[in-house]
Coordinates of C-alpha atoms in Angstrom, one line a residue:
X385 CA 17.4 1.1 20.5
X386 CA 18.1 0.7 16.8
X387 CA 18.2 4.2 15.8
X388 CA 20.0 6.5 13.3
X389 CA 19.8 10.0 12.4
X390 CA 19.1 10.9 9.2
X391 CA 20.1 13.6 7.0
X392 CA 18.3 16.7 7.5
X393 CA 16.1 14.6 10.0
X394 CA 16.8 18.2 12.5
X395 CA 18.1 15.5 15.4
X396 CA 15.3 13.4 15.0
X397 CA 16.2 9.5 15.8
X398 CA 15.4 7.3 12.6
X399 CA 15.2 3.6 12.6
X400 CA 16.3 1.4 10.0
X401 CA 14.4 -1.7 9.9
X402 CA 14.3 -5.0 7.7
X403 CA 12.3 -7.9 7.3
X404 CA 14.3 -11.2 6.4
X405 CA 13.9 -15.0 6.6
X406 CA 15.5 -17.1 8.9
X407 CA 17.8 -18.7 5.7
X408 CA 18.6 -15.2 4.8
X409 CA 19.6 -14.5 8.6
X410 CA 22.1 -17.0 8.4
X411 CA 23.3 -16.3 4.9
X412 CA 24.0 -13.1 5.8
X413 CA 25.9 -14.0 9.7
X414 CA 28.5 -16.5 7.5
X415 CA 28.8 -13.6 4.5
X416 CA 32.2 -12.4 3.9
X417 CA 30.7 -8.7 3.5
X418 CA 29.3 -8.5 7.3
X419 CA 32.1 -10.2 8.9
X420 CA 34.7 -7.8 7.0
X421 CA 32.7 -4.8 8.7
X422 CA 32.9 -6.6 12.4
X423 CA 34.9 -4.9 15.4
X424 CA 34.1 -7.2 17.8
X425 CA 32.7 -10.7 18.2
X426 CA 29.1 -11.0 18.4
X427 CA 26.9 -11.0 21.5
X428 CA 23.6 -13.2 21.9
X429 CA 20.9 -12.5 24.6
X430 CA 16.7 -13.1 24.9
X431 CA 14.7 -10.6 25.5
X432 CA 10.8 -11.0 26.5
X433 CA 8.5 -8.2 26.5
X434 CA 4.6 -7.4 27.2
X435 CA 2.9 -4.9 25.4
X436 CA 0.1 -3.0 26.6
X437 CA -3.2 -1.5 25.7
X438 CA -6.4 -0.6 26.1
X439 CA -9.3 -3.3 25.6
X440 CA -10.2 -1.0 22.3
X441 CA -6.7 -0.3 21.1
X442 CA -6.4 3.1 21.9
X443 CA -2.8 3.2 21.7
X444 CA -2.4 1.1 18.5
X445 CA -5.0 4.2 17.6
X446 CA -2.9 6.6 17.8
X447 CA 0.4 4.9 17.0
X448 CA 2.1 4.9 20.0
X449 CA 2.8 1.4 21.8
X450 CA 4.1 0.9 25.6
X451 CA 5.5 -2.2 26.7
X452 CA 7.8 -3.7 29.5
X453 CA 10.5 -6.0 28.2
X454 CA 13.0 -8.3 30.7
X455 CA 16.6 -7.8 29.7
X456 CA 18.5 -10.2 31.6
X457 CA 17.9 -9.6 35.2
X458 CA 16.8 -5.8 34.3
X459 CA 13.6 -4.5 33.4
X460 CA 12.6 -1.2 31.1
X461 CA 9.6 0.2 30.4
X462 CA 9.3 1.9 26.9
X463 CA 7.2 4.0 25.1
X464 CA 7.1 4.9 21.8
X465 CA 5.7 7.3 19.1
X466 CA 5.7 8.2 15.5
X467 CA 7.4 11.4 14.8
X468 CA 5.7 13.8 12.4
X469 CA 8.7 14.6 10.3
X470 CA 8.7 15.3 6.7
X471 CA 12.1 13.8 5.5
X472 CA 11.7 11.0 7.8
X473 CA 7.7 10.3 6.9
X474 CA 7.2 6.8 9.2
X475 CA 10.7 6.0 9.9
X476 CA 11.2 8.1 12.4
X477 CA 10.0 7.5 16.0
X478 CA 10.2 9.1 19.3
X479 CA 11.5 6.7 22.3
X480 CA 11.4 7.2 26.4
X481 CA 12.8 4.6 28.5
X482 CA 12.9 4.1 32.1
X483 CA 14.3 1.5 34.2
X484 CA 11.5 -0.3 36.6
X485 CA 11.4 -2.8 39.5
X486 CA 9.3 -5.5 37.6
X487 CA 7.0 -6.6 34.9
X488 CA 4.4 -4.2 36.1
X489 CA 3.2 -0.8 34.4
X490 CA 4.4 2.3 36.3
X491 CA 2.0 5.1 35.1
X492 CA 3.2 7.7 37.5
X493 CA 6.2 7.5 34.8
X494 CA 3.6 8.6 31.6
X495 CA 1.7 10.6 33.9
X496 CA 5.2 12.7 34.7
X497 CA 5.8 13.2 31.0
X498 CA 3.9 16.0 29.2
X499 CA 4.5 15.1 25.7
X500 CA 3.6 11.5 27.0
X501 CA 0.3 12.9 28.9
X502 CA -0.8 15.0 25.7
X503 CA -0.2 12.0 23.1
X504 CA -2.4 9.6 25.5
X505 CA -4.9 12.5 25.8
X506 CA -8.4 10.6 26.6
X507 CA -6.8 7.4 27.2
X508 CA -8.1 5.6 31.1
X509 CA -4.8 4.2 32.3
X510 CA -6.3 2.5 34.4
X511 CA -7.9 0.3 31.5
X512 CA -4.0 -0.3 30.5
X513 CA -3.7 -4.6 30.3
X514 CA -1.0 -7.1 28.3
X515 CA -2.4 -7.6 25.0
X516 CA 0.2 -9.5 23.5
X517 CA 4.1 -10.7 24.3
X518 CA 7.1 -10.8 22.2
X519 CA 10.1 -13.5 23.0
X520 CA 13.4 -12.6 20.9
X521 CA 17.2 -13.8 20.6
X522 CA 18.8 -10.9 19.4
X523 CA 22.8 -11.3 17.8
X524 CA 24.2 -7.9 18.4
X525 CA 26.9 -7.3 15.9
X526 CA 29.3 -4.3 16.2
X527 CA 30.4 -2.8 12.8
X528 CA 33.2 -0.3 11.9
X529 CA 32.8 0.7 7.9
X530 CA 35.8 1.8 5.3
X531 CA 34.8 5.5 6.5
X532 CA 35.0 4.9 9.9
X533 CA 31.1 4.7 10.9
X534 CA 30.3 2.8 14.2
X535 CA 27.4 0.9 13.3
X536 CA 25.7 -1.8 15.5
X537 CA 23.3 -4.6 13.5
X538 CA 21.0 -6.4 16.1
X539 CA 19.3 -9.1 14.4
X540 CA 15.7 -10.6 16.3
X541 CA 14.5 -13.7 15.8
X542 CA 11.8 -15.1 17.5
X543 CA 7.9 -14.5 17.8
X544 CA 5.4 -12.9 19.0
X545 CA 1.8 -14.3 20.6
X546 CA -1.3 -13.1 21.4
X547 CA -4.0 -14.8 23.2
X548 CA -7.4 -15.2 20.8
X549 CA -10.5 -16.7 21.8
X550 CA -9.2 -20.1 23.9
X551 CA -6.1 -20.3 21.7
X552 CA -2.8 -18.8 21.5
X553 CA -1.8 -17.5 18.1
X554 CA 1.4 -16.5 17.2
X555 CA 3.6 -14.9 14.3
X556 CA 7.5 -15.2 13.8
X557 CA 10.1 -12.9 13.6
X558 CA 12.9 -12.1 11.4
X559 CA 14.5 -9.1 11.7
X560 CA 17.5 -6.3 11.4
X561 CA 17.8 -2.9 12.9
X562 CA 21.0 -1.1 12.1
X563 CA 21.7 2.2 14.4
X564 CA 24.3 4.6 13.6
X565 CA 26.7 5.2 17.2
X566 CA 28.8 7.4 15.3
X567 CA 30.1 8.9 11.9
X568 CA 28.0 9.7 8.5
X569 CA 24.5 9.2 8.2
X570 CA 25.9 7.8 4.5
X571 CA 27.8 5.4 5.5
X572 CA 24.6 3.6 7.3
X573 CA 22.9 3.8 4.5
X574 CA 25.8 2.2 2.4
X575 CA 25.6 -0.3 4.9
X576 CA 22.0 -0.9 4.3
X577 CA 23.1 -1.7 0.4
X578 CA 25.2 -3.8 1.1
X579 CA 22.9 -5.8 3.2
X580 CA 20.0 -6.0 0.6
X581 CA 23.1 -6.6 -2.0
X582 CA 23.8 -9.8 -0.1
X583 CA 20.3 -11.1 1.2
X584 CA 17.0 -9.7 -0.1
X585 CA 16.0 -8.2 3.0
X586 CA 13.4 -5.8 2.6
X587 CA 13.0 -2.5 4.2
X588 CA 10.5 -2.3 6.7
X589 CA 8.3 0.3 8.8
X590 CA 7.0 -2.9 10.6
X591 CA 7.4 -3.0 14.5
X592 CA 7.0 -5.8 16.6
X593 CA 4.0 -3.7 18.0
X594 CA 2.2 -3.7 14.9
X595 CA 2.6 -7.1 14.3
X596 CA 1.3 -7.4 17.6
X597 CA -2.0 -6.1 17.5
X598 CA -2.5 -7.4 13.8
X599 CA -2.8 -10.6 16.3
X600 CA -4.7 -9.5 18.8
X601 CA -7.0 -7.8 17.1
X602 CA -7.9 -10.9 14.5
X603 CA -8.7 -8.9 11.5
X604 CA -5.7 -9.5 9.3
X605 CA -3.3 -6.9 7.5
X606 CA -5.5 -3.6 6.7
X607 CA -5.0 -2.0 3.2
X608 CA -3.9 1.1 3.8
X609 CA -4.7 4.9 1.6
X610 CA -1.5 7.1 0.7
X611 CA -1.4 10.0 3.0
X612 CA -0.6 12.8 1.9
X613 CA 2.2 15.1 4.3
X614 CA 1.1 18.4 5.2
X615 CA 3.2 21.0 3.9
X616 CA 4.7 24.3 5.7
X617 CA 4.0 27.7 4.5
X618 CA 6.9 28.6 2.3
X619 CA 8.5 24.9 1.9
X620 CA 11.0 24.4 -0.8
X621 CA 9.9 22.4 -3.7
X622 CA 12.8 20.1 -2.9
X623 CA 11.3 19.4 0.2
X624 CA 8.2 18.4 -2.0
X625 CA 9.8 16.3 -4.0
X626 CA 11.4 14.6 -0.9
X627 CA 8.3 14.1 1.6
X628 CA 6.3 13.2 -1.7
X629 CA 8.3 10.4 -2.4
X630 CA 9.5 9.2 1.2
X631 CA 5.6 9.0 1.2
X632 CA 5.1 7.0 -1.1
X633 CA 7.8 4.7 -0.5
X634 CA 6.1 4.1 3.5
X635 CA 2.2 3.7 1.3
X636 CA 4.1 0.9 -0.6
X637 CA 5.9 -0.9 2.7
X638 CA 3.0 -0.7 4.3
X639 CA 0.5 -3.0 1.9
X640 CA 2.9 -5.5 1.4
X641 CA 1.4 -7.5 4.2
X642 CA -2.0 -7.2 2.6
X643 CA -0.8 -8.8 -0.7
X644 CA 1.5 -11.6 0.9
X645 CA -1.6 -12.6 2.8
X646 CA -4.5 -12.2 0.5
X647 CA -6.1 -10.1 2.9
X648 CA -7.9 -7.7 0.4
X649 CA -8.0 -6.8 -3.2
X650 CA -7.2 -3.2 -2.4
X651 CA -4.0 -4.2 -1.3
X652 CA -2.4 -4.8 -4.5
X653 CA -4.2 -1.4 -6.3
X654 CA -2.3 0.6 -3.4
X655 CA 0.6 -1.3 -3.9
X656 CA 0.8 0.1 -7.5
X657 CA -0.9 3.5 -7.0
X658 CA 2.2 3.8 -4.3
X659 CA 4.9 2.8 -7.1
X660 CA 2.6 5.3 -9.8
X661 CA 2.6 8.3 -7.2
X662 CA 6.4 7.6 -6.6
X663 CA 7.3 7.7 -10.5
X664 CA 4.8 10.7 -11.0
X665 CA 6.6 12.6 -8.6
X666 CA 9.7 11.7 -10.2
X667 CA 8.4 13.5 -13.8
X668 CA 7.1 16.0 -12.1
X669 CA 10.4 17.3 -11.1
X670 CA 12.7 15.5 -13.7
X671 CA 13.7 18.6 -15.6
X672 CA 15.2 19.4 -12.4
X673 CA 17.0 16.6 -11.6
X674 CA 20.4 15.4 -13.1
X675 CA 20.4 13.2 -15.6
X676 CA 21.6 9.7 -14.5
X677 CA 20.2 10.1 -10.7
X678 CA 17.1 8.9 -11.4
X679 CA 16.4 6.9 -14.4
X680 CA 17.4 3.9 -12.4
X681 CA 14.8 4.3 -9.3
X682 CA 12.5 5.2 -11.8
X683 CA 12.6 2.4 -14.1
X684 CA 12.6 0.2 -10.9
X685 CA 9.3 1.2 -9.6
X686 CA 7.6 1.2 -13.1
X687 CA 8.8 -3.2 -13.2
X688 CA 7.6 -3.4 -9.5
X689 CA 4.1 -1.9 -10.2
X690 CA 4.1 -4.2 -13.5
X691 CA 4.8 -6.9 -11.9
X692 CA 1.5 -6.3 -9.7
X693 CA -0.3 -5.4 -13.1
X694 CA -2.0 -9.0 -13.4
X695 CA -3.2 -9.8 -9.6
X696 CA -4.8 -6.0 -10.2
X697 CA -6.3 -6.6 -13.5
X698 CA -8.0 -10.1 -12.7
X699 CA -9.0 -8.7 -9.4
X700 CA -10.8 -5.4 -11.2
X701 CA -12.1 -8.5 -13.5
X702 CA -13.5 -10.8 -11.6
X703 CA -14.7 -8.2 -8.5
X704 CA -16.2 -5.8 -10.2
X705 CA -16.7 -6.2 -14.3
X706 CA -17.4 -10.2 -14.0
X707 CA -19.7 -9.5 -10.6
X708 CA -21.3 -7.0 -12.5
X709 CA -22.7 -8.9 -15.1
X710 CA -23.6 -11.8 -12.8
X711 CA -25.6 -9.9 -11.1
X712 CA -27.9 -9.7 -14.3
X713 CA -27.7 -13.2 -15.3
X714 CA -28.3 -15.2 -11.8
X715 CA -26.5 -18.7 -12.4
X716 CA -25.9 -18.3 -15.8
X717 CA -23.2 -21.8 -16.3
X718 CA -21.1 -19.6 -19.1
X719 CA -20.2 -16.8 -16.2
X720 CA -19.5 -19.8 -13.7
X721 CA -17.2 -21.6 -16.1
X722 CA -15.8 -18.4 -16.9
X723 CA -15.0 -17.4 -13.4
X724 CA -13.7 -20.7 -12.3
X725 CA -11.1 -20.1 -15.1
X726 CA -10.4 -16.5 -14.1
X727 CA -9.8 -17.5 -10.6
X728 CA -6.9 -19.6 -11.9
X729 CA -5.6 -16.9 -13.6
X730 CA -5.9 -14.3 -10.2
X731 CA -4.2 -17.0 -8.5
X732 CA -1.2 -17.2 -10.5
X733 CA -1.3 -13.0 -10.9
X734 CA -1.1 -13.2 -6.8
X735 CA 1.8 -15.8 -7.4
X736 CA 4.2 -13.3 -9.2
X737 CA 3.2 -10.5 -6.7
X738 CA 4.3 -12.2 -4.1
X739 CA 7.7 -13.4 -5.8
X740 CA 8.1 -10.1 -6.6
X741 CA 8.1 -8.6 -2.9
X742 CA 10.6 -11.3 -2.0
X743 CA 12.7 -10.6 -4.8
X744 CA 16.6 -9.1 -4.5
X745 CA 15.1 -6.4 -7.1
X746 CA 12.1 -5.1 -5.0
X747 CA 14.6 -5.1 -2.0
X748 CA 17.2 -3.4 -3.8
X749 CA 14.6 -0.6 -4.6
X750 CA 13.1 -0.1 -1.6
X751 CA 17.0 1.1 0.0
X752 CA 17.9 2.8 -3.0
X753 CA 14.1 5.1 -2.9
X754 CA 15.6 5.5 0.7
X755 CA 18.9 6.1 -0.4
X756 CA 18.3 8.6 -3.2
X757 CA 16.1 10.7 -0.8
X758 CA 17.9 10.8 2.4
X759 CA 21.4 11.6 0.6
X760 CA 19.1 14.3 -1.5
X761 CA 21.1 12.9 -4.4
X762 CA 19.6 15.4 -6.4
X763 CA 22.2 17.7 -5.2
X764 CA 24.8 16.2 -7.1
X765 CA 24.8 18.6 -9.5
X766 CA 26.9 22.4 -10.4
X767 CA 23.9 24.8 -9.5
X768 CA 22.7 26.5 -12.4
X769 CA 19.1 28.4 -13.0
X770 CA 17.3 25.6 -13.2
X771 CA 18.4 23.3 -10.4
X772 CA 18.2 26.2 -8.5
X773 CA 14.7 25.8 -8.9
X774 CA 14.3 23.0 -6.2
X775 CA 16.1 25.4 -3.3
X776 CA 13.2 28.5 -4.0
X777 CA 10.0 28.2 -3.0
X778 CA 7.5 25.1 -4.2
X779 CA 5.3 27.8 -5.1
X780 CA 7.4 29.3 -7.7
X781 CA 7.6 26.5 -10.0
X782 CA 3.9 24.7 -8.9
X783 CA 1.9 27.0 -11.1
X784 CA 4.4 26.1 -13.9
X785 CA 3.9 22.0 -13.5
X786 CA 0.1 22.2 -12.6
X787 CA -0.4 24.5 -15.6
X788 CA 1.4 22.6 -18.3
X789 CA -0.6 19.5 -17.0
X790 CA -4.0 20.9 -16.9
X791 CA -3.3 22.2 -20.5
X792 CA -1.8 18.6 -21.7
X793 CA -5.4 17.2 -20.4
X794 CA -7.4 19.8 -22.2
X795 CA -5.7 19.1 -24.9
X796 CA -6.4 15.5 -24.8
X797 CA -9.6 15.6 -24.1
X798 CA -10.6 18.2 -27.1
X799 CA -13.5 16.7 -28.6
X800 CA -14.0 14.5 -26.1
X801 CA -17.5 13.0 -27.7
X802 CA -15.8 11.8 -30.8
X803 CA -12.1 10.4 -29.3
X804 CA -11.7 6.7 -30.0
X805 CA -11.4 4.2 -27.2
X806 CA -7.1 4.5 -27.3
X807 CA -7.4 8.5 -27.5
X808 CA -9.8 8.0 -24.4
X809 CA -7.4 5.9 -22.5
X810 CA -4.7 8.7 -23.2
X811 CA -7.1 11.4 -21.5
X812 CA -7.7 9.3 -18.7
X813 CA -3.2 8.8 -17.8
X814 CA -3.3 12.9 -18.6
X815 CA -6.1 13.3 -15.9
X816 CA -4.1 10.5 -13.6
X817 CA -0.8 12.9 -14.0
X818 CA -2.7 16.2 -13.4
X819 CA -4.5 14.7 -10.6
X820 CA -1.2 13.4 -8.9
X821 CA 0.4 16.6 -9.6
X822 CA -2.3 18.5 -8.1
X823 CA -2.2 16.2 -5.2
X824 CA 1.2 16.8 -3.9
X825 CA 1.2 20.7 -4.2
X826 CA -2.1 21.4 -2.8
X827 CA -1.0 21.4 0.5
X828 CA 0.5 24.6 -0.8
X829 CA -3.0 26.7 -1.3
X830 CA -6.3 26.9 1.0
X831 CA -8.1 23.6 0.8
X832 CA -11.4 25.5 -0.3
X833 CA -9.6 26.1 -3.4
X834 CA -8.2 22.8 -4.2
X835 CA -10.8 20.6 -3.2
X836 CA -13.4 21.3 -6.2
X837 CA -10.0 20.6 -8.8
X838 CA -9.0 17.9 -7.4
X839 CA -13.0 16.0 -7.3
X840 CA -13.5 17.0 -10.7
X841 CA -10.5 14.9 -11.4
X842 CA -11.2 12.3 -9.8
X843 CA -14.7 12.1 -11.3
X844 CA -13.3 12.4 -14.5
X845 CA -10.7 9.4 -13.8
X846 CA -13.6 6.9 -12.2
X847 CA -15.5 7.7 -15.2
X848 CA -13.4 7.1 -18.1
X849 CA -11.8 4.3 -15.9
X850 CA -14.7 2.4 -16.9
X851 CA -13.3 2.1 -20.7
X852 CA -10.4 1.2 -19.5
X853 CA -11.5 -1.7 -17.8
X854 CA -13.8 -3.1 -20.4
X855 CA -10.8 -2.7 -22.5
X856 CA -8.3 -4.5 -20.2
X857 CA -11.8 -7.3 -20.1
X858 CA -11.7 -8.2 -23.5
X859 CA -7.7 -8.9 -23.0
X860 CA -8.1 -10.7 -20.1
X861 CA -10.9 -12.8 -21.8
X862 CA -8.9 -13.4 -25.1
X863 CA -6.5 -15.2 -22.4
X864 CA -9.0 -16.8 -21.3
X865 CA -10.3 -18.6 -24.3
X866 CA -6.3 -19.4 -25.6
X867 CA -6.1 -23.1 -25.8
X868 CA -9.5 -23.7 -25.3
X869 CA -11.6 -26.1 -27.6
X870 CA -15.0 -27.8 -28.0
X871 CA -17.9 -27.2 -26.5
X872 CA -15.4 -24.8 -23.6
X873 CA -14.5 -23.1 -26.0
X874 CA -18.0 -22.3 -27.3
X875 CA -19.0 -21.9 -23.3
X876 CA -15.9 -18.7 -23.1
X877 CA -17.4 -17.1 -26.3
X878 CA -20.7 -17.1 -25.0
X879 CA -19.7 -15.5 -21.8
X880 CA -17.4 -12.5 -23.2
X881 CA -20.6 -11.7 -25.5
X882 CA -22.6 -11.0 -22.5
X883 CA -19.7 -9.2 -20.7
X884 CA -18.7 -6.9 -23.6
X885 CA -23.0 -6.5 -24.3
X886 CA -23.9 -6.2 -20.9
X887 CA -20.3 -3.1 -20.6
X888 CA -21.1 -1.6 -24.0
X889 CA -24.9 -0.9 -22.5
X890 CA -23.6 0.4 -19.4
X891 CA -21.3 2.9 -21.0
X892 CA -23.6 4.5 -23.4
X893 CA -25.6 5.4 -20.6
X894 CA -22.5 6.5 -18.4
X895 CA -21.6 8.9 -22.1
X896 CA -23.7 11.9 -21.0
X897 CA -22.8 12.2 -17.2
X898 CA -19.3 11.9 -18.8
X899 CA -19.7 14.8 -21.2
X900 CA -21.6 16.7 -18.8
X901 CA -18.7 16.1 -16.0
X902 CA -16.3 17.0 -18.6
X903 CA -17.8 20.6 -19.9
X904 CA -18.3 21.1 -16.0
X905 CA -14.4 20.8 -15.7
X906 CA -13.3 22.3 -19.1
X907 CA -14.8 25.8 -17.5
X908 CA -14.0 25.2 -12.8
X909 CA -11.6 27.9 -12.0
X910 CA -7.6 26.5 -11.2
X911 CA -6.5 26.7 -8.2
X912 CA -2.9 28.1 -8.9

């Protein structure tokens, strides 16, 4: 198995995974950088394995997959789970392996296993079938590095199929797993540097598993919410700051496949909310952090979420501000022209997302968000009162944060009823940063107490988010009617005046639900 422990991981088995292209497979087999890290010549051998589930995807449920894969003349049966670790957040996973006769299920094998038996709680083993099967060559490379890490690269490529209806659909494969054998946990991810440093191969939480029953299932890539880590009673507020961000850095891998495939708009808005959490996080603590460790990551994820800034702002157009209006002028040939023209522009907004996630720059980010929290590079620093902050208690410095950023909003929002449309949109990013801010220290207080702070928020964000989008409208309609002349011309016009009419209506009667939500929150107890 490619596995690796990570730093502070308390002997939990980490996985580093990446997803790459078959060019960039070879690029980096005849690179001068991997062969200089070789001990031995590479092996080559297929593997073929059949994965297993229930006919209602219990397992894929509950994140746990089971398969039976040929190794040579050998079979092994394998299970495998995500861990619930903070540090590692996704990456981690726990593994059991047995050696069987034949391509058959042995259950007595997960029936013998409590922690087996109490993760497939509920499930009927006896409903256990192949739902999909995986064929792979794997090139198994043995690496020693300059500080005398053992480090083995395997490299899959292949596919795997899934039977649909009458046909047989089926997805390639192109991957690297790197496992530290022995040595220090830096030197793996050094290695994992200099692998995105010569191929853009992009860190992945993507098993062959999932891919799998994206197949089987027929639904296409799912969008997927951030998820906030539970915290433990008395955890540091370093190990905030880590889980926050190794969070956010799994809610980001894991809507890539949404975007790439057009499967949903949402994709792309948790895409950026992942790279927004990820920088907020970043602020929050900054006063902690030495200066020069994270300017760099930071300024990375702020080009990576701006990059998605136009798929998100002509799907917000088109979806729900254009839609809107439609809906009160049925076949109205201004809205269709304009539409047809917008849809041009979401296309080409998808374009540059998708260049973007294939990009060196996006890859070299996503192992250096890794990087920066597994080698807590935050620690690089003479201890003094104030980074001595991030080894007490999250609690001692959470009232501080939460309370300077619930008095930065109140502040901006003073007089709410007469703040011009900018001075609105700067309450609305205070209200985003308190809101984030509350977000990853609630965990801290009981729920009862947090949940009433953070809704008011979130009210207050959808409301004036409104403003924000008839705001972003008019830009996106000013592109629209560049280089347009004539009678098209006159045919944009006509549409932006209903849109901006039809918006400016809608928000003066959205102004005293506004107001009211704002007095309501001006005077809700903190929870802190």
């Amino acid at each position: 198995m490619a596995n690796a422990s990570m730093g502070g991981a308390g002997g939990l088995e980490v996985e580093l995974k990446f997803e790459m292209t078959a060019a960039q497979v070879r690029k980096l087999c005849r690179s001068a950088a991997l062969k200089a890290l070789q001990s031995a010549p590479a092996r080559t051998k297929t593997l073929r394995a059949t994965y297993f589930d229930t006919p209602d995807f219990q397992l894929a449920a509950r994140e746990v997959s089971l398969r039976v894969r040929k190794e040579s003349r050998k079979y092994v049966q394998c299970f495998k789970a995500k861990a619930v670790d903070q540090d590692a957040s996704g990456f981690a996973r726990h593994e059991w392996e047995w050696a069987v006769p034949g391509p058959d299920l042995d259950m007595s094998l997960l029936r013998a296993d409590a922690d087996i038996k109490a993760l497939l709680k509920g499930v009927n083993f006896a409903s256990l079938a192949p739902i999909f099967t995986s064929e792979m060559k794997r090139q198994s490379h043995e690496l020693r590095t300059p500080g005398g890490a053992e480090i083995s690269c395997d490299i899959d490529q292949g596919r795997v199929y899934a039977a649909q209806s009458d046909e047989v659909i089926e997805t390639p494969v192109h991957e690297l797993e790197l496992e530290l054998k022995s040595g220090a946990t830096g030197e793996l991810l050094r290695t994992a540097n200099l692998i995105t440093d010569t191929v853009p191969a992009r860190l992945s939480s993507r098993t062959k598993a999932h891919r799998g029953h994206i197949l089987a299932r027929g639904n296409g890539h799912e969008w997927v919410k951030a998820n906030h880590p539970p915290l433990a009673k008395g955890v540091t507020a370093e190990e905030v700051l880590r889980s926050s961000v190794m969070e956010g850095l799994q809610h980001l891998i894991a809507n890539e496949d949404c975007v790439l495939h057009r499967c949903h708009i949402e994709g792309v808005h948790q895409m950026r909310v992942a790279t927004r959490r990820m920088r907020s996080v970043i602020t929050t603590f900054k006063k902690l952090l030495p200066k020069g460790s994270y300017e760099e990551l930071s300024q990375a994820l702020k080009d990576a979420g701006s990059a998605l800034g136009p798929a998100r702002d002509w799907d917000v157009f088109l979806d729900e501000v254009l839609a809107g209006v439609e809906q009160g002028f049925d076949d109205e040939p201004a809205l269709k022209f304009m539409r047809e023209r917008a849809q041009l522009r979401q296309e080409q907004g998808y374009q540059a997302a998708q260049k973007m996630i294939h990009s060196p720059a996006y890859a070299k980010m996503l192992t250096d968000s890794l990087f920066w929290v597994a080698n807590s590079v935050w620690r690089e620093q003479h201890l003094s009162e104030t980074s001595a902050k991030l080894l007490a208690p999250a609690t001692d410095i959470a009232k501080e944060i939460l309370a300077k950023r619930h008095a930065r909003l109140l502040k901006a929002g003073k007089g709410l009823k007469h703040l011009t449309i900018d001075q609105r949109h700067q309450l609305r990013i205070a209200i985003k940063k308190a809101r984030y801010a509350a977000a990853f220290f609630a965990e801290l207080y009981p729920p009862k107490t947090t949940k009433a702070y953070l809704r008011g928020l979130k009210s207050l964000q959808e409301a004036l988010g409104h403003l924000n989008d008839l705001a972003t409208a008019e830009r996106l309609m000013t592109d629209l009617a560049t280089d347009v002349k004539g009678k098209d011309a006159h045919t944009i016009h006509k549409a932006a005046g209903l849109v901006e009419g039809w918006y400016m209506h809608a928000d003066s009667l959205r102004e005293n639900d506004l107001l009211k939500g704002w007095n309501a929150f001006r005077r809700a107890k903190t929870f802190w």
